[in-house]
Coordinates of C-alpha atoms and ligand atoms in Angstrom, one line a residue:
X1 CA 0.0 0.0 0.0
X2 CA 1.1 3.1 -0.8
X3 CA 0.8 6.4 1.5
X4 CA 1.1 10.3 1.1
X5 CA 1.5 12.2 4.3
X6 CA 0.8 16.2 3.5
X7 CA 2.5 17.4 6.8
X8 CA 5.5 16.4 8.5
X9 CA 4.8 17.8 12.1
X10 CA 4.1 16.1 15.3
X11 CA 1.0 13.9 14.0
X12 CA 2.4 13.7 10.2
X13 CA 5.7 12.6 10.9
X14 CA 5.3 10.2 13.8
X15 CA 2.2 8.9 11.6
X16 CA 4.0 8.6 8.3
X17 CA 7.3 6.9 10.4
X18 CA 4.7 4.4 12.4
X19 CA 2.8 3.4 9.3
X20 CA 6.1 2.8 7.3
X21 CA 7.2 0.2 10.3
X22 CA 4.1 -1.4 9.0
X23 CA 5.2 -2.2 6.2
X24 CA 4.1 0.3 4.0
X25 CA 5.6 3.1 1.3
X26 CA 5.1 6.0 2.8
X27 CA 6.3 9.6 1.5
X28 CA 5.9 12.6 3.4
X29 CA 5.7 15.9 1.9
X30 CA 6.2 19.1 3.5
X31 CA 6.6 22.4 2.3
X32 CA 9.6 23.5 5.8
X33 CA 12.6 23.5 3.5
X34 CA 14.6 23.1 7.3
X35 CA 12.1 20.1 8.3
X36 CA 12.8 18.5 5.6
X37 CA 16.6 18.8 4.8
X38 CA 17.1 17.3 8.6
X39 CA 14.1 14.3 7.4
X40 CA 16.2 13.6 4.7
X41 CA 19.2 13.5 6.6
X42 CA 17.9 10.8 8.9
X43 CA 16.9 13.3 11.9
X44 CA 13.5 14.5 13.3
X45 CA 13.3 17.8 13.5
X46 CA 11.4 17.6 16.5
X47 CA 11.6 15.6 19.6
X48 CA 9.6 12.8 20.2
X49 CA 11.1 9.9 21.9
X50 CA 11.9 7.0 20.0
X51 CA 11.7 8.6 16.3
X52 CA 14.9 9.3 15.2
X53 CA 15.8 5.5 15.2
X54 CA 12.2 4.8 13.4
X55 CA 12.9 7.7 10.9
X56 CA 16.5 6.1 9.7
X57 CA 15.6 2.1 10.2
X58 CA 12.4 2.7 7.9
X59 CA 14.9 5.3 5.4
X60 CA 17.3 2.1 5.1
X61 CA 14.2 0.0 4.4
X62 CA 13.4 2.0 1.4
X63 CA 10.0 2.0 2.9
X64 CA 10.1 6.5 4.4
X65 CA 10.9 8.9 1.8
X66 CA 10.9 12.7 2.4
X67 CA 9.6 14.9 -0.6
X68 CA 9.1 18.8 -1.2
X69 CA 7.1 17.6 -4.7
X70 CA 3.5 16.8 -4.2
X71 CA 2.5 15.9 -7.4
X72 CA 4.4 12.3 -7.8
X73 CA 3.9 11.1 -4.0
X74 CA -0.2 11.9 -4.9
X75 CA -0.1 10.4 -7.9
X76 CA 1.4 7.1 -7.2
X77 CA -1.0 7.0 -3.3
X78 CA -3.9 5.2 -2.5
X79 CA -4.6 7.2 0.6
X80 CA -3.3 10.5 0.9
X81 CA -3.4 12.1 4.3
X82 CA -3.6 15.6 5.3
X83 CA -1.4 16.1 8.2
X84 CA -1.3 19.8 8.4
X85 CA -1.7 22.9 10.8
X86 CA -5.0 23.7 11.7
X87 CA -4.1 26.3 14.5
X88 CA -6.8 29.1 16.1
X89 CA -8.0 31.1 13.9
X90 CA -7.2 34.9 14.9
X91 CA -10.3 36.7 15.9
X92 CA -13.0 34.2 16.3
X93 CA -11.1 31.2 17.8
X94 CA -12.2 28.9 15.0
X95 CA -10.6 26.2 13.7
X96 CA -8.0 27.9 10.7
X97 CA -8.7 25.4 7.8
X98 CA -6.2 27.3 5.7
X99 CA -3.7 24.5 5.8
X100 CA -6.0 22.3 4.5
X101 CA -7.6 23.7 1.8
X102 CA -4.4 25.0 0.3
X103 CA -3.0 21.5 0.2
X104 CA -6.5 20.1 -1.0
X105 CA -5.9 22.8 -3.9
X106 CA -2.5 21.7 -4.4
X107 CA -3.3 17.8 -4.2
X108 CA -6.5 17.7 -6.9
X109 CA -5.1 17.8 -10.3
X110 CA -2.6 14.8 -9.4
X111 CA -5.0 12.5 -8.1
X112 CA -4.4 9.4 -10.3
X113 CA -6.9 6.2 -10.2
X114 CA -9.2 5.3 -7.1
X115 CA -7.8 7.5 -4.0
X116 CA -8.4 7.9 -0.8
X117 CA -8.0 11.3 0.9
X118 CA -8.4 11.5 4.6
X119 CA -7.7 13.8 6.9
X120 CA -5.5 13.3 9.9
X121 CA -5.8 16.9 11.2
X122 CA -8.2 17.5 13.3
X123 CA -11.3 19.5 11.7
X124 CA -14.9 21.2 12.1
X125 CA -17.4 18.8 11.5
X126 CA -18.3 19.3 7.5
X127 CA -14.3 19.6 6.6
X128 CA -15.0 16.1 4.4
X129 CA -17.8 17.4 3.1
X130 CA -16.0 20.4 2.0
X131 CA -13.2 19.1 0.9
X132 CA -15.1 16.7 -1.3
X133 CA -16.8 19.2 -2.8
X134 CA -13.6 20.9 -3.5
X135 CA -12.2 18.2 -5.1
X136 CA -14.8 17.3 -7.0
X137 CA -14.6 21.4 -8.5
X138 CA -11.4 21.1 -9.2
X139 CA -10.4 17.8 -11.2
X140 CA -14.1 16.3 -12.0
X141 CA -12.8 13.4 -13.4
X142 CA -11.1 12.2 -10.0
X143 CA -11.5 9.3 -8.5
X144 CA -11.8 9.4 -4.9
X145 CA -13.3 9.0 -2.0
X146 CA -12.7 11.6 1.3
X147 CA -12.5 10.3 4.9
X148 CA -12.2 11.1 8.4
X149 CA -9.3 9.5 10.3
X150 CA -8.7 11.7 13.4
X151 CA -5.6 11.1 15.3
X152 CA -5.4 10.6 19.3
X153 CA -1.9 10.2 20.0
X154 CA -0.3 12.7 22.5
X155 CA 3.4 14.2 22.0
X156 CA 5.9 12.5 24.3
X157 CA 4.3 9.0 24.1
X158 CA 3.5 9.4 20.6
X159 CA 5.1 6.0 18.7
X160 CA 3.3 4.1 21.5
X161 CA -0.3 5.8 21.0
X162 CA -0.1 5.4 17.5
X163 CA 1.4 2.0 17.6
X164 CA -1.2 0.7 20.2
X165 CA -4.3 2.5 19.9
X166 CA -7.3 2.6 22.5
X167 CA -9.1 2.6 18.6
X168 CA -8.5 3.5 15.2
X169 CA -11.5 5.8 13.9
X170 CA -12.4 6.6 10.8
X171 CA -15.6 8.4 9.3
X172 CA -17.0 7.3 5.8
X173 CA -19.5 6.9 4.0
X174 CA -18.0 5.2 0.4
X175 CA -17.4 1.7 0.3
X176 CA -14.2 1.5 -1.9
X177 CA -12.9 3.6 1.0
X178 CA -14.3 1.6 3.6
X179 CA -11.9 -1.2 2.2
X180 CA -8.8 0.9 1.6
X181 CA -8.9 2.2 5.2
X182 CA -9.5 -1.3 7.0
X183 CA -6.4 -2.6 4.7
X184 CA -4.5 0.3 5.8
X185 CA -5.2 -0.5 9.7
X186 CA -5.1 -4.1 8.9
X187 CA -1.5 -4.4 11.0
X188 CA -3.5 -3.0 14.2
X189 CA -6.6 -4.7 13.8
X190 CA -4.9 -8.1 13.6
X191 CA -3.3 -7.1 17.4
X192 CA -7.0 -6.5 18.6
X193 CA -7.0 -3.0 18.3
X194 CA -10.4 -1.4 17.3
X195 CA -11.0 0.0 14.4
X196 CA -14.3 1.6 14.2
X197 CA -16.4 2.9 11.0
X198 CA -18.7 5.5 11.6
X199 CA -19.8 8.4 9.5
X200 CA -17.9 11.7 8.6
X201 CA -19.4 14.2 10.6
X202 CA -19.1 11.6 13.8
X203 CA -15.9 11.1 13.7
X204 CA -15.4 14.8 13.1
X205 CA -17.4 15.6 16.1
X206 CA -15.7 12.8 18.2
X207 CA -12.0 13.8 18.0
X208 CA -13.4 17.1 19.3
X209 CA -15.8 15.7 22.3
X210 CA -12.5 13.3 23.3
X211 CA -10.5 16.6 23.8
X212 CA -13.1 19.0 25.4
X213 CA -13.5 16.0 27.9
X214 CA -9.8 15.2 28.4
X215 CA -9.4 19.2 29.2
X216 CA -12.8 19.3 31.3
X217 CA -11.6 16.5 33.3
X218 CA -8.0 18.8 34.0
X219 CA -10.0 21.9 35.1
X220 CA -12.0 19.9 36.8
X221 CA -9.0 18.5 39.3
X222 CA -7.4 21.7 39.0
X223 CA -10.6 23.5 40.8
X224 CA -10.9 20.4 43.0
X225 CA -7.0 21.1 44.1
X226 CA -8.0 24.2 44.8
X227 CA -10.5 23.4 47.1
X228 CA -8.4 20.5 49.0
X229 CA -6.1 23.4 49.7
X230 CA -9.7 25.3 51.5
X231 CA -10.3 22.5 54.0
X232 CA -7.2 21.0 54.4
X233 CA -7.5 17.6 51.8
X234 CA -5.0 16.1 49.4
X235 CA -5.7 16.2 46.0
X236 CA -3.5 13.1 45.0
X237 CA -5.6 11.3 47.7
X238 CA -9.1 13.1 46.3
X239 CA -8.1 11.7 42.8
X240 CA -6.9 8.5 43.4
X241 CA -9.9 7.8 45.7
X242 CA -11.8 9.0 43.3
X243 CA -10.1 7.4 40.1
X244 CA -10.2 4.1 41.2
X245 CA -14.3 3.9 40.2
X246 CA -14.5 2.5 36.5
X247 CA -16.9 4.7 35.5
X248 CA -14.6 8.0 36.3
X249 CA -10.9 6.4 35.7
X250 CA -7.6 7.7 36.7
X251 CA -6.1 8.9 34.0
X252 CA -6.2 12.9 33.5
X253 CA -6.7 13.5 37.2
X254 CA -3.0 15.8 37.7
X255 CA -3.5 19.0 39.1
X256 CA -0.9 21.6 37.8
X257 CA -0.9 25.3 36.0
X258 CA -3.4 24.6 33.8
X259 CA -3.4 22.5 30.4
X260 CA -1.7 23.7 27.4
X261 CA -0.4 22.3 24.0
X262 CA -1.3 22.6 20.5
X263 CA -4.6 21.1 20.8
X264 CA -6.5 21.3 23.7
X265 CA -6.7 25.1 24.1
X266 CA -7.5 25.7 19.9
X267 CA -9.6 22.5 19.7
X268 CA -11.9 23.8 23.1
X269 CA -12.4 27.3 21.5
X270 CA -13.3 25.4 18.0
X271 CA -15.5 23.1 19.2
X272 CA -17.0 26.3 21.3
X273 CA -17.0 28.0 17.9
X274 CA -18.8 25.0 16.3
X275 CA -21.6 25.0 19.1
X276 CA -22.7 28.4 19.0
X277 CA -23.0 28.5 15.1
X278 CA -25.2 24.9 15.9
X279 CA -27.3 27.4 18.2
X280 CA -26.3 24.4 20.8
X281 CA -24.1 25.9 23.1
X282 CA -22.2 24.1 25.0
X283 CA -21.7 26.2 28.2
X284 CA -19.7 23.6 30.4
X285 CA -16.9 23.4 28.1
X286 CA -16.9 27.3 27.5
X287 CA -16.2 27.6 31.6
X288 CA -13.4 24.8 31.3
X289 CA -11.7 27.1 29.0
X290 CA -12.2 30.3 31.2
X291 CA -10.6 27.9 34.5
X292 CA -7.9 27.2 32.4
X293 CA -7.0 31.0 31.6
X294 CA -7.6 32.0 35.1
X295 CA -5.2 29.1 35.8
X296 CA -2.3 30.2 34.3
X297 CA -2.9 33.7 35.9
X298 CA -3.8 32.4 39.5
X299 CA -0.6 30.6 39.5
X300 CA 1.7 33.2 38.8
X301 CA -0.2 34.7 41.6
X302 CA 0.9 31.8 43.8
X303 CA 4.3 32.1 43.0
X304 CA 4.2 36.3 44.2
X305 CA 2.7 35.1 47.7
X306 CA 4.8 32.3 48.3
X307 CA 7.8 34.9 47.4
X308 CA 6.1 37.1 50.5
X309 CA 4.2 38.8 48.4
X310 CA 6.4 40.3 46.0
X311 CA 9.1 38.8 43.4
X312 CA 10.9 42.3 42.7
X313 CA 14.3 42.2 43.0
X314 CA 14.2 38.0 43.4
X315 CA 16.0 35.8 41.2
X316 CA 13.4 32.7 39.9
X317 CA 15.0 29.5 39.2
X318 CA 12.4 27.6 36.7
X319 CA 12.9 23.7 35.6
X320 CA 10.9 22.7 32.7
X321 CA 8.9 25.2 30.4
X322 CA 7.5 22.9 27.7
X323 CA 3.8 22.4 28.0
X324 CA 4.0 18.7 28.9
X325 CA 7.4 16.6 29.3
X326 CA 9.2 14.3 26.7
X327 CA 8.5 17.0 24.2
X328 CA 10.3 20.4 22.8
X329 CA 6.5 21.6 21.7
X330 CA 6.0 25.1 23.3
X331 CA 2.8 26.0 21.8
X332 CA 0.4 27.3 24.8
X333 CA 2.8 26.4 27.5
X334 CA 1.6 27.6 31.0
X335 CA 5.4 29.0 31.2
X336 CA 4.6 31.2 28.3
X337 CA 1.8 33.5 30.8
X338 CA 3.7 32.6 33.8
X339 CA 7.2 33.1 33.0
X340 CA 6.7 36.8 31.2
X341 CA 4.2 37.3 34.2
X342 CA 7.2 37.2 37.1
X343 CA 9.4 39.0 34.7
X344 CA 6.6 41.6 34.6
X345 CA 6.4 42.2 38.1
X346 CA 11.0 42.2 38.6
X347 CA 11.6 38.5 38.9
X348 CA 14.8 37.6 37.1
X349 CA 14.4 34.3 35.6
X350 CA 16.6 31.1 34.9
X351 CA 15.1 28.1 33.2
X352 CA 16.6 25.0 32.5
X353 CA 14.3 22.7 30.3
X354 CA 15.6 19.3 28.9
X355 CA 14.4 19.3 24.9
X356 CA 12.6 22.8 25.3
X357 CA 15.4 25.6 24.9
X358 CA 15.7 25.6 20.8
X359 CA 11.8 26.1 20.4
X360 CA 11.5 28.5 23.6
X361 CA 14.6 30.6 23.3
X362 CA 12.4 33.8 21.2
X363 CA 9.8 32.9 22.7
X364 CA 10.9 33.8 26.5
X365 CA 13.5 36.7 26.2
X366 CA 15.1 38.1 28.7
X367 CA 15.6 34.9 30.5
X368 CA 18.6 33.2 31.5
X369 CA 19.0 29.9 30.3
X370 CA 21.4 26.9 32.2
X371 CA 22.8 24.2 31.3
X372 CA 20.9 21.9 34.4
X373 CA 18.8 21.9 37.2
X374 CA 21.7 22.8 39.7
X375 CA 23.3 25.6 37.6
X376 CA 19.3 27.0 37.0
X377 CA 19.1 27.1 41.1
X378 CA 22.5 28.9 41.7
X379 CA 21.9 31.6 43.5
X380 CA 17.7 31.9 43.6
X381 CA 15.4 33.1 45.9
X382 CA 12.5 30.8 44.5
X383 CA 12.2 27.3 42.6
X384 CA 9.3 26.9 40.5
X385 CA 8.7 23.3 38.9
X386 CA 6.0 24.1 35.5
X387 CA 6.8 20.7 34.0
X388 CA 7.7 17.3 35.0
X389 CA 10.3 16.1 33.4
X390 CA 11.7 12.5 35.1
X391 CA 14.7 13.6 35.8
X392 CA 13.5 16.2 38.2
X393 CA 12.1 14.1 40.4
X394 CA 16.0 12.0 40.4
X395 CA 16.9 15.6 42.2
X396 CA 18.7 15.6 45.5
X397 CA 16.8 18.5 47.1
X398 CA 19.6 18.9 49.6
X399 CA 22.0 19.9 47.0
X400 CA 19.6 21.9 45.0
X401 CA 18.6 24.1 48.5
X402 CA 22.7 24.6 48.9
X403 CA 23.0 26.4 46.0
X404 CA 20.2 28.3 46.7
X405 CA 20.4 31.2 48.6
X406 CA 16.4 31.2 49.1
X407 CA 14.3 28.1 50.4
X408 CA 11.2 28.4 48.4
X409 CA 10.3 25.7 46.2
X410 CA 7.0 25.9 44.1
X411 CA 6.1 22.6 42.8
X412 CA 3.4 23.3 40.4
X413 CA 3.4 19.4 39.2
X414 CA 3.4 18.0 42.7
X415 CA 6.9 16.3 41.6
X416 CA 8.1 16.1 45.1
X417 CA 6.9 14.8 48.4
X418 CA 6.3 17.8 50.8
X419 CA 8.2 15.4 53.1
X420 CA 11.2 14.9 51.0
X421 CA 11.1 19.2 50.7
X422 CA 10.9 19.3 54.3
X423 CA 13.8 17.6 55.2
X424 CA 15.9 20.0 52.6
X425 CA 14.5 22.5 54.8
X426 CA 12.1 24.2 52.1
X427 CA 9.4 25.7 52.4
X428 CA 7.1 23.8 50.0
X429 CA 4.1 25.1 48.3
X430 CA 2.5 22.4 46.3
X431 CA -0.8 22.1 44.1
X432 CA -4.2 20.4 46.2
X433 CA -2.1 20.0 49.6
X434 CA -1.0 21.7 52.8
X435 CA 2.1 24.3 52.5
X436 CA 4.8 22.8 54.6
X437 CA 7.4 24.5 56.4
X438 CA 9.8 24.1 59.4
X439 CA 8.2 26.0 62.5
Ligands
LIG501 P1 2.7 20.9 12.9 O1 2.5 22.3 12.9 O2 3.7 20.3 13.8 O3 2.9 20.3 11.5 C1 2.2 20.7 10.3 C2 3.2 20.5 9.1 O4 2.4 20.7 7.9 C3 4.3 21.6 9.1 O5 5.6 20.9 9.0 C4 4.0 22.4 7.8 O6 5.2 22.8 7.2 C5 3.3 21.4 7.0 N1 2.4 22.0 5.9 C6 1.5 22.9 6.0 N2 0.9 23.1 4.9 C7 1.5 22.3 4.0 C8 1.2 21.9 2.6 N3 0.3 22.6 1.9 N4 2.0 21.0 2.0 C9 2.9 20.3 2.8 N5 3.2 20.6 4.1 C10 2.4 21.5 4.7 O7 1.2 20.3 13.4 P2 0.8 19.0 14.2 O8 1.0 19.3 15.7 O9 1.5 17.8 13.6 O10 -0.8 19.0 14.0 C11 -1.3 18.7 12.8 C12 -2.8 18.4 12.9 O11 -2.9 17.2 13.7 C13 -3.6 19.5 13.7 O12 -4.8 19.6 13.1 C14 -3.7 19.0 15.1 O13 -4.8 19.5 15.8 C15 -3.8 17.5 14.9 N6 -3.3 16.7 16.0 C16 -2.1 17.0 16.6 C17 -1.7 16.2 17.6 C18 -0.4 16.5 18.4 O14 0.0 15.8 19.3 N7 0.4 17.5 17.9 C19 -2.4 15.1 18.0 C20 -3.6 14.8 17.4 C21 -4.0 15.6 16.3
LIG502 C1 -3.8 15.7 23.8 C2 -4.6 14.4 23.9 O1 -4.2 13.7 25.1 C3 -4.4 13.5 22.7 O2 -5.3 12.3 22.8 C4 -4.8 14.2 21.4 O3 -4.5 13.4 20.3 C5 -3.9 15.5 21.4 O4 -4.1 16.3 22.6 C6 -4.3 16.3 20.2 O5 -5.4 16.3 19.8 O6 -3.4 17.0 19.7 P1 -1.2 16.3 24.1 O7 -1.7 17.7 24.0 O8 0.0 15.8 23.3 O9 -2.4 15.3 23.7 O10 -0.8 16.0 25.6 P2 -1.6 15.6 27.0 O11 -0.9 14.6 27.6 O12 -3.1 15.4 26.7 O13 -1.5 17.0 27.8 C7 -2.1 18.2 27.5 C8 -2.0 19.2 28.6 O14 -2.7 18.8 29.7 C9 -0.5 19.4 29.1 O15 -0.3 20.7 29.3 C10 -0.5 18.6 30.4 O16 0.4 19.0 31.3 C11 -1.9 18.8 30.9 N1 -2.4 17.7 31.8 C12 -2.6 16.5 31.3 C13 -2.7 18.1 33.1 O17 -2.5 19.2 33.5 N2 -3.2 17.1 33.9 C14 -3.4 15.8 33.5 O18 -3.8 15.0 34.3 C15 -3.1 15.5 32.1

């Protein structure tokens, strides 16, 4: 089987690199003249654990190719997938489908025989629809059928959620497709994976309802942690407790700053967006948004009053500003409102982040970045954990409060025990549980 990725970002690439471990031809196509020199070279241009050995071992094969020209890798597919941006649009939060209809535009007059275009971005429910109807306007002789094949796998653990699926979905309503699409997924289905058929505008929908819930069920925590701090709970003990019921599940039960990423704050406006032109709003998942905002904000706030008050003058050491670990991805990072915040109000920062520096460099000026956790802490008032990165919690606190010359440490990932803080003799503000210090 033959495969053309448009896109060679997070989903594209890790997609096109999984499906060629499958077995099949795969070429991606991308129009980042930088993105695709390191492809060709063998590299991933971004970090995702795992991929750089799956990008060369499936280059050697013959079996991943990297291409700037559209037209042959179309030509020669019998599902082309569109991969591409589809960020917020500016001014009314939307979904920006300009990604995809340029490449829809671009792909048309090259389809060649029975093809299957599907989308792997995720999209407003009619996008097939549309698109189908701009095929068909374009090259009316085409043969094709359009699809719906949203993607679920999250950045960090992305080989493994593509490679073992909770289910595969895909929305149709053509036949020929139908077939296409189950041979395509034929190397997961055999492993037991689901792989579910349903139409176009539900699978549209569903990629959409699985993130709005996802991010309900983080502001949810997030304003339950707020209230174990009011009377004195735990929220790791709230969330467990409360996890360990089927029916609610433990997974996406972490209190932190707030959620962030490339998906879950544009897909929550977009779906919002969706609703209200459906004249069905949907006013719960509007307010997990607005929690989320306040989020970031509150927490900077958290940071000033466990400073005394104030951060002027105090020098901020910060580990981790990427939005989640095991990724450089910056996009809607809580360090982006919180880190610009302290800065704001005379903090001097120092970060140290893992993967994160290359991407978050412009994007956080004015701060100074280390080589490590220690060199980050030398000298500062404050530490402030945004993301958890493993090898934070491998940290010998004692050393880290040494070269301190403060002995505040904000864990906004609950990455340490309060105990373990304790006995480094900090004074330890953590998220959904007491504030601990010496007396
Ligand atoms: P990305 O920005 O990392 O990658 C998009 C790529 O498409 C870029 O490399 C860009 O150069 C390329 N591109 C744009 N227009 C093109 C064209 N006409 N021809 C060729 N290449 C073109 O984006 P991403 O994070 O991979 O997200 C892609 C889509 O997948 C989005 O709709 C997103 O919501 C969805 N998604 C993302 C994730 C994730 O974890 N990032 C997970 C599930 C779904
Ligand atoms: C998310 C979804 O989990 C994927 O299923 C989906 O495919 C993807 O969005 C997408 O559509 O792009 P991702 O954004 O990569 O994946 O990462 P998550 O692990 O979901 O984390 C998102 C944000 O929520 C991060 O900022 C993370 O720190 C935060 N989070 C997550 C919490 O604060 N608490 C939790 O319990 C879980």
């Amino acid at each position: 089987m033959k495969i053309c990725m448009i896109g060679a970002g997070y989903v594209g690439l890790v997609s096109a690199a999984c499906f060629s471990e499958f077995g099949w031809e795969v070429t991606c196509v991308d129009k980042d003249k930088n993105r695709l020199a390191m492809m060709k070279a063998g590299k991933s241009p971004i970090y995702e654990p795992g991929l750089d050995d799956l990008i060369s071992r499936n280059m050697k094969a013959g079996r991943l190719l990297f291409s700037d020209e559209l037209g042959p890798a179309v030509s020669q597919a019998d599902v082309v997938f569109l991969a591409v941006g589809t960020p917020m649009r500016r001014g009314d939060g939307h979904a920006d489908l300009s990604y995809v209809y340029q490449a829809v535009e671009e792909l048309a007059p090259h389809l060649n025989g029975f093809t299957v275009i599907t989308t792997k971005s995720t999209v407003p429910v009619g996008t097939s629809r549309e698109i189908e109807r701009r095929l068909r306007d374009k090259n009316p002789k085409a043969d094709f059928g359009v699809c719906s094949n949203p993607e679920f796998l999250r950045e960090g653990s992305a080989i493994g959620d593509f490679s073992h699926p909770d289910r595969v979905l895909v929305g149709l309503d053509d036949e020929r497709a139908r077939e296409v699409m189950a041979r395509l997924y034929q190397p997961l289905s055999l492993r037991n994976a689901p792989v579910i058929f349903v139409s176009r505008e539900s699978a549209e929908l569903a990629k959409y309802a699985a993130n709005a819930f996802l991010a309900l069920k983080i502001s949810f925590i997030n304003e339950i942690s707020d209230l174990c701090e009011h009377v004195g709970a735990d929220v790791q003990e709230v969330a467990n407790a409360i996890g360990k019921d089927r029916r609610i599940g433990d997974k996406f039960l972490h209190p932190g700053p707030g959620y962030g990423g490339s998906c879950f704050p544009k897909d929550v406006s977009a779906i919002v967006r969706t609703a209200r032109e459906a004249k069905s709003p949907l006013s719960l998942i509007e307010q997990v948004s607005t929690v989320n905002d306040e989020r970031k904000l509150a927490m900077s706030g958290r940071i000033e009053a466990a400073c005394g008050g104030s951060v002027r003058g105090k020098k901020i050491a910060i580990l981790g500003v990427t939005f989640k670990p095991n990724t450089d991805d910056m996009r809607d990072a809580p360090s982006l409102v919180i880190v610009p915040m302290l800065q704001e109000r005379g903090a001097s920062v120092r970060v140290y982040d893992p993967e994160g520096r290359k991407q978050a460099e412009p994007m956080l000026p004015g701060v100074l970045w280390c080589e490590g956790s220690l060199a980050a802490c030398e000298g500062a008032d404050a530490l402030v954990v945004l993301t958890e990165w493993n090898e934070f919690r491998a940290l010998n606190l004692s050393a880290v409060r040494e070269r301190m010359t403060g002995n505040i440490l904000v864990d906004l990932r609950n990455v340490f025990t309060p105990n373990a803080a304790l006995e480094a003799g900090f004074y330890y503000v953590g998220v959904g549980k007491p504030v601990v210090a010496r007396s």
